[in-house]
Amino acid sequence: MNNAVRNSARLFGAGLRALLVLTVVCGVIYPLVVTGIAQAAFNGKANGSEVTQNGKAVGSELLGQRYDKGKDSKGNPIPDLRYFQPRPSAGLGSNKTNDVNTQYDLQVSGATNQGATNTDLIAAVKERKQWVADTYGVPQSQVPADAVTSSGSGLDPDISPAYAKLQVNRVAKENHLEAGGAHHRPAPVPVRALPAACYQTSPLRQSQAKSPVRSSGTAPGST
């Protein structure tokens, strides 16, 4: 009986010591070491790839972000065309089709899960396509797919070079900047050069010309 109690006590003591050691090693030391290395070697990425302006975090390179300037008479947001517009979030540019994630809401990341034959999806895509064509003065046939469809997460910060180039003249006009041909006022970099400067090389793409362009950030030349 005494041997059984002593054996049980030894096993309990060994288990308790293992618990304490592993708690300190795995729950304290390891997280501190990994966090320290991340902060020292990858400070920006470790802190969310923040985009800052005037010393204040205004967004993240990993997340899409819309810029609006109030709402219209129906309560729909009015896009601020001084900025390059991102691809739609899961709402596909229409608050009627989805009550969730219509404005890049970080709390509810996700897609619409609507199929290609869904009537709400088709209507939303047509509405968005008409808006892009009218806003940027191009035929609907020239509207790129990412201008009217959302990503799987609904928070994709990248747009295609085609969609970026489509917006160049309007962005330049709204900011009174140089688009690359017509001059409104001198700018450090012509707006037309910005999409090429922001191309991101993707390992899944063979041509840099098809790589996505990062759309989140401030308007060129704005404060």
GROMACS .gro file of C-alpha atoms in nm:
model
  223
    1MET     CA    1   0.000   0.000   0.000
    2ASN     CA    2   0.280   0.241   0.091
    3ASN     CA    3   0.465   0.153  -0.233
    4ALA     CA    4   0.154   0.228  -0.435
    5VAL     CA    5   0.114   0.565  -0.267
    6ARG     CA    6   0.481   0.651  -0.319
    7ASN     CA    7   0.465   0.549  -0.686
    8SER     CA    8   0.154   0.757  -0.736
    9ALA     CA    9   0.318   1.053  -0.564
   10ARG     CA   10   0.629   1.021  -0.785
   11LEU     CA   11   0.418   1.005  -1.099
   12PHE     CA   12   0.212   1.304  -0.985
   13GLY     CA   13   0.529   1.498  -0.905
   14ALA     CA   14   0.687   1.410  -1.241
   15GLY     CA   15   0.371   1.511  -1.427
   16LEU     CA   16   0.349   1.840  -1.235
   17ARG     CA   17   0.714   1.922  -1.306
   18ALA     CA   18   0.666   1.841  -1.676
   19LEU     CA   19   0.357   2.063  -1.683
   20LEU     CA   20   0.541   2.353  -1.525
   21VAL     CA   21   0.849   2.316  -1.749
   22LEU     CA   22   0.646   2.283  -2.070
   23THR     CA   23   0.424   2.576  -1.968
   24VAL     CA   24   0.729   2.800  -1.918
   25VAL     CA   25   0.908   2.676  -2.232
   26CYS     CA   26   0.612   2.659  -2.472
   27GLY     CA   27   0.389   2.924  -2.319
   28VAL     CA   28   0.644   3.189  -2.226
   29ILE     CA   29   0.996   3.140  -2.363
   30TYR     CA   30   0.903   3.017  -2.714
   31PRO     CA   31   0.643   3.291  -2.784
   32LEU     CA   32   0.883   3.558  -2.659
   33VAL     CA   33   1.168   3.428  -2.877
   34VAL     CA   34   0.950   3.398  -3.189
   35THR     CA   35   0.793   3.740  -3.129
   36GLY     CA   36   1.136   3.896  -3.073
   37ILE     CA   37   1.275   3.747  -3.394
   38ALA     CA   38   0.966   3.859  -3.591
   39GLN     CA   39   0.986   4.213  -3.453
   40ALA     CA   40   1.359   4.237  -3.524
   41ALA     CA   41   1.364   4.077  -3.871
   42PHE     CA   42   1.013   4.141  -4.007
   43ASN     CA   43   0.883   4.435  -3.808
   44GLY     CA   44   0.640   4.563  -4.070
   45LYS     CA   45   0.488   4.226  -4.154
   46ALA     CA   46   0.474   4.121  -3.789
   47ASN     CA   47   0.265   4.428  -3.710
   48GLY     CA   48   0.011   4.379  -3.986
   49SER     CA   49   0.184   4.546  -4.284
   50GLU     CA   50   0.036   4.878  -4.179
   51VAL     CA   51   0.001   5.172  -4.417
   52THR     CA   52   0.075   5.494  -4.231
   53GLN     CA   53   0.017   5.859  -4.311
   54ASN     CA   54   0.148   6.141  -4.095
   55GLY     CA   55   0.255   5.884  -3.838
   56LYS     CA   56  -0.093   5.732  -3.808
   57ALA     CA   57  -0.200   5.387  -3.926
   58VAL     CA   58  -0.466   5.430  -4.196
   59GLY     CA   59  -0.483   5.077  -4.336
   60SER     CA   60  -0.294   4.760  -4.423
   61GLU     CA   61  -0.120   4.641  -4.739
   62LEU     CA   62  -0.298   4.307  -4.692
   63LEU     CA   63  -0.654   4.444  -4.688
   64GLY     CA   64  -0.861   4.624  -4.945
   65GLN     CA   65  -1.003   4.959  -4.842
   66ARG     CA   66  -1.273   5.178  -4.991
   67TYR     CA   67  -1.273   5.556  -4.982
   68ASP     CA   68  -1.615   5.717  -4.990
   69LYS     CA   69  -1.734   6.077  -4.963
   70GLY     CA   70  -2.075   6.047  -4.807
   71LYS     CA   71  -2.396   5.884  -4.931
   72ASP     CA   72  -2.647   5.955  -5.205
   73SER     CA   73  -3.021   6.013  -5.159
   74LYS     CA   74  -3.081   5.638  -5.138
   75GLY     CA   75  -2.822   5.590  -4.866
   76ASN     CA   76  -2.566   5.422  -5.092
   77PRO     CA   77  -2.200   5.524  -5.047
   78ILE     CA   78  -2.050   5.758  -5.306
   79PRO     CA   79  -1.696   5.644  -5.405
   80ASP     CA   80  -1.424   5.906  -5.373
   81LEU     CA   81  -1.272   5.898  -5.721
   82ARG     CA   82  -0.955   6.076  -5.611
   83TYR     CA   83  -0.843   5.726  -5.515
   84PHE     CA   84  -0.795   5.410  -5.720
   85GLN     CA   85  -1.105   5.206  -5.646
   86PRO     CA   86  -1.053   4.846  -5.528
   87ARG     CA   87  -1.244   4.546  -5.651
   88PRO     CA   88  -1.585   4.501  -5.488
   89SER     CA   89  -1.615   4.337  -5.150
   90ALA     CA   90  -1.866   4.055  -5.107
   91GLY     CA   91  -2.147   4.304  -5.159
   92LEU     CA   92  -2.036   4.344  -5.523
   93GLY     CA   93  -2.092   4.718  -5.509
   94SER     CA   94  -2.460   4.691  -5.423
   95ASN     CA   95  -2.603   4.695  -5.072
   96LYS     CA   96  -2.914   4.520  -5.206
   97THR     CA   97  -2.748   4.187  -5.279
   98ASN     CA   98  -2.582   4.113  -4.948
   99ASP     CA   99  -2.629   4.261  -4.603
  100VAL     CA  100  -2.284   4.136  -4.493
  101ASN     CA  101  -1.939   4.265  -4.587
  102THR     CA  102  -2.047   4.533  -4.832
  103GLN     CA  103  -1.786   4.785  -4.714
  104TYR     CA  104  -1.477   4.576  -4.645
  105ASP     CA  105  -1.593   4.498  -4.292
  106LEU     CA  106  -1.300   4.319  -4.130
  107GLN     CA  107  -1.532   4.144  -3.884
  108VAL     CA  108  -1.708   3.939  -4.150
  109SER     CA  109  -1.456   3.840  -4.415
  110GLY     CA  110  -1.602   3.612  -4.678
  111ALA     CA  111  -1.751   3.570  -5.023
  112THR     CA  112  -2.114   3.576  -5.139
  113ASN     CA  113  -2.116   3.200  -5.214
  114GLN     CA  114  -2.347   3.278  -5.505
  115GLY     CA  115  -2.320   3.066  -5.819
  116ALA     CA  116  -2.286   3.191  -6.176
  117THR     CA  117  -2.658   3.140  -6.241
  118ASN     CA  118  -2.771   3.327  -5.929
  119THR     CA  119  -3.003   3.608  -6.036
  120ASP     CA  120  -2.889   3.841  -5.755
  121LEU     CA  121  -2.525   3.790  -5.856
  122ILE     CA  122  -2.601   3.852  -6.224
  123ALA     CA  123  -2.794   4.170  -6.141
  124ALA     CA  124  -2.519   4.298  -5.913
  125VAL     CA  125  -2.247   4.234  -6.172
  126LYS     CA  126  -2.449   4.412  -6.441
  127GLU     CA  127  -2.511   4.708  -6.210
  128ARG     CA  128  -2.142   4.734  -6.120
  129LYS     CA  129  -2.035   4.697  -6.484
  130GLN     CA  130  -2.266   4.979  -6.588
  131TRP     CA  131  -2.130   5.201  -6.310
  132VAL     CA  132  -1.767   5.138  -6.406
  133ALA     CA  133  -1.837   5.199  -6.777
  134ASP     CA  134  -2.025   5.523  -6.707
  135THR     CA  135  -1.779   5.651  -6.446
  136TYR     CA  136  -1.462   5.594  -6.649
  137GLY     CA  137  -1.607   5.650  -6.996
  138VAL     CA  138  -1.534   5.311  -7.151
  139PRO     CA  139  -1.748   5.048  -7.326
  140GLN     CA  140  -1.878   4.771  -7.102
  141SER     CA  141  -1.672   4.526  -7.308
  142GLN     CA  142  -1.355   4.689  -7.170
  143VAL     CA  143  -1.452   4.653  -6.803
  144PRO     CA  144  -1.219   4.393  -6.644
  145ALA     CA  145  -1.362   4.106  -6.443
  146ASP     CA  146  -1.206   4.215  -6.113
  147ALA     CA  147  -1.391   4.548  -6.137
  148VAL     CA  148  -1.726   4.369  -6.097
  149THR     CA  149  -1.649   4.055  -5.895
  150SER     CA  150  -1.526   4.012  -5.539
  151SER     CA  151  -1.245   3.789  -5.414
  152GLY     CA  152  -1.295   3.483  -5.196
  153SER     CA  153  -1.214   3.679  -4.881
  154GLY     CA  154  -1.390   3.996  -4.988
  155LEU     CA  155  -1.085   4.189  -4.866
  156ASP     CA  156  -0.840   4.153  -5.157
  157PRO     CA  157  -0.621   4.467  -5.180
  158ASP     CA  158  -0.503   4.401  -5.537
  159ILE     CA  159  -0.658   4.501  -5.868
  160SER     CA  160  -0.547   4.407  -6.218
  161PRO     CA  161  -0.329   4.639  -6.428
  162ALA     CA  162  -0.623   4.668  -6.668
  163TYR     CA  163  -0.852   4.804  -6.397
  164ALA     CA  164  -0.580   5.037  -6.268
  165LYS     CA  165  -0.515   5.181  -6.616
  166LEU     CA  166  -0.888   5.224  -6.666
  167GLN     CA  167  -0.896   5.461  -6.367
  168VAL     CA  168  -0.584   5.667  -6.446
  169ASN     CA  169  -0.745   5.958  -6.628
  170ARG     CA  170  -1.024   6.000  -6.373
  171VAL     CA  171  -0.783   5.982  -6.076
  172ALA     CA  172  -0.560   6.242  -6.242
  173LYS     CA  173  -0.857   6.469  -6.314
  174GLU     CA  174  -0.995   6.445  -5.959
  175ASN     CA  175  -0.651   6.527  -5.811
  176HIS     CA  176  -0.560   6.793  -6.073
  177LEU     CA  177  -0.250   6.592  -6.160
  178GLU     CA  178  -0.066   6.485  -6.472
  179ALA     CA  179  -0.209   6.166  -6.621
  180GLY     CA  180   0.080   6.117  -6.858
  181GLY     CA  181  -0.042   6.324  -7.148
  182ALA     CA  182  -0.259   6.617  -7.043
  183HIS     CA  183  -0.108   6.835  -6.771
  184HIS     CA  184  -0.321   6.974  -6.490
  185ARG     CA  185  -0.046   7.065  -6.247
  186PRO     CA  186   0.306   6.923  -6.197
  187ALA     CA  187   0.319   6.595  -6.005
  188PRO     CA  188   0.623   6.402  -5.872
  189VAL     CA  189   0.513   6.098  -6.075
  190PRO     CA  190   0.260   6.103  -6.361
  191VAL     CA  191  -0.050   5.911  -6.252
  192ARG     CA  192  -0.025   5.688  -6.557
  193ALA     CA  193   0.309   5.559  -6.428
  194LEU     CA  194   0.166   5.452  -6.091
  195PRO     CA  195   0.011   5.118  -6.198
  196ALA     CA  196   0.340   5.004  -6.353
  197ALA     CA  197   0.530   5.116  -6.042
  198CYS     CA  198   0.295   4.912  -5.822
  199TYR     CA  199   0.300   4.586  -6.017
  200GLN     CA  200   0.346   4.287  -5.787
  201THR     CA  201   0.526   3.978  -5.918
  202SER     CA  202   0.324   3.662  -5.857
  203PRO     CA  203   0.485   3.315  -5.861
  204LEU     CA  204   0.171   3.180  -6.030
  205ARG     CA  205   0.199   3.422  -6.320
  206GLN     CA  206   0.452   3.404  -6.602
  207SER     CA  207   0.415   3.763  -6.719
  208GLN     CA  208   0.466   4.069  -6.498
  209ALA     CA  209   0.214   4.249  -6.716
  210LYS     CA  210  -0.057   4.028  -6.569
  211SER     CA  211   0.046   4.069  -6.208
  212PRO     CA  212  -0.191   4.245  -5.968
  213VAL     CA  213  -0.159   4.608  -5.866
  214ARG     CA  214  -0.192   4.710  -5.503
  215SER     CA  215  -0.488   4.950  -5.483
  216SER     CA  216  -0.497   5.035  -5.113
  217GLY     CA  217  -0.328   5.359  -5.009
  218THR     CA  218  -0.370   5.731  -5.048
  219ALA     CA  219  -0.452   5.921  -5.361
  220PRO     CA  220  -0.149   6.040  -5.559
  221GLY     CA  221  -0.043   6.385  -5.453
  222SER     CA  222  -0.317   6.412  -5.190
  223THR     CA  223  -0.272   6.500  -4.826
   0.00000   0.00000   0.00000
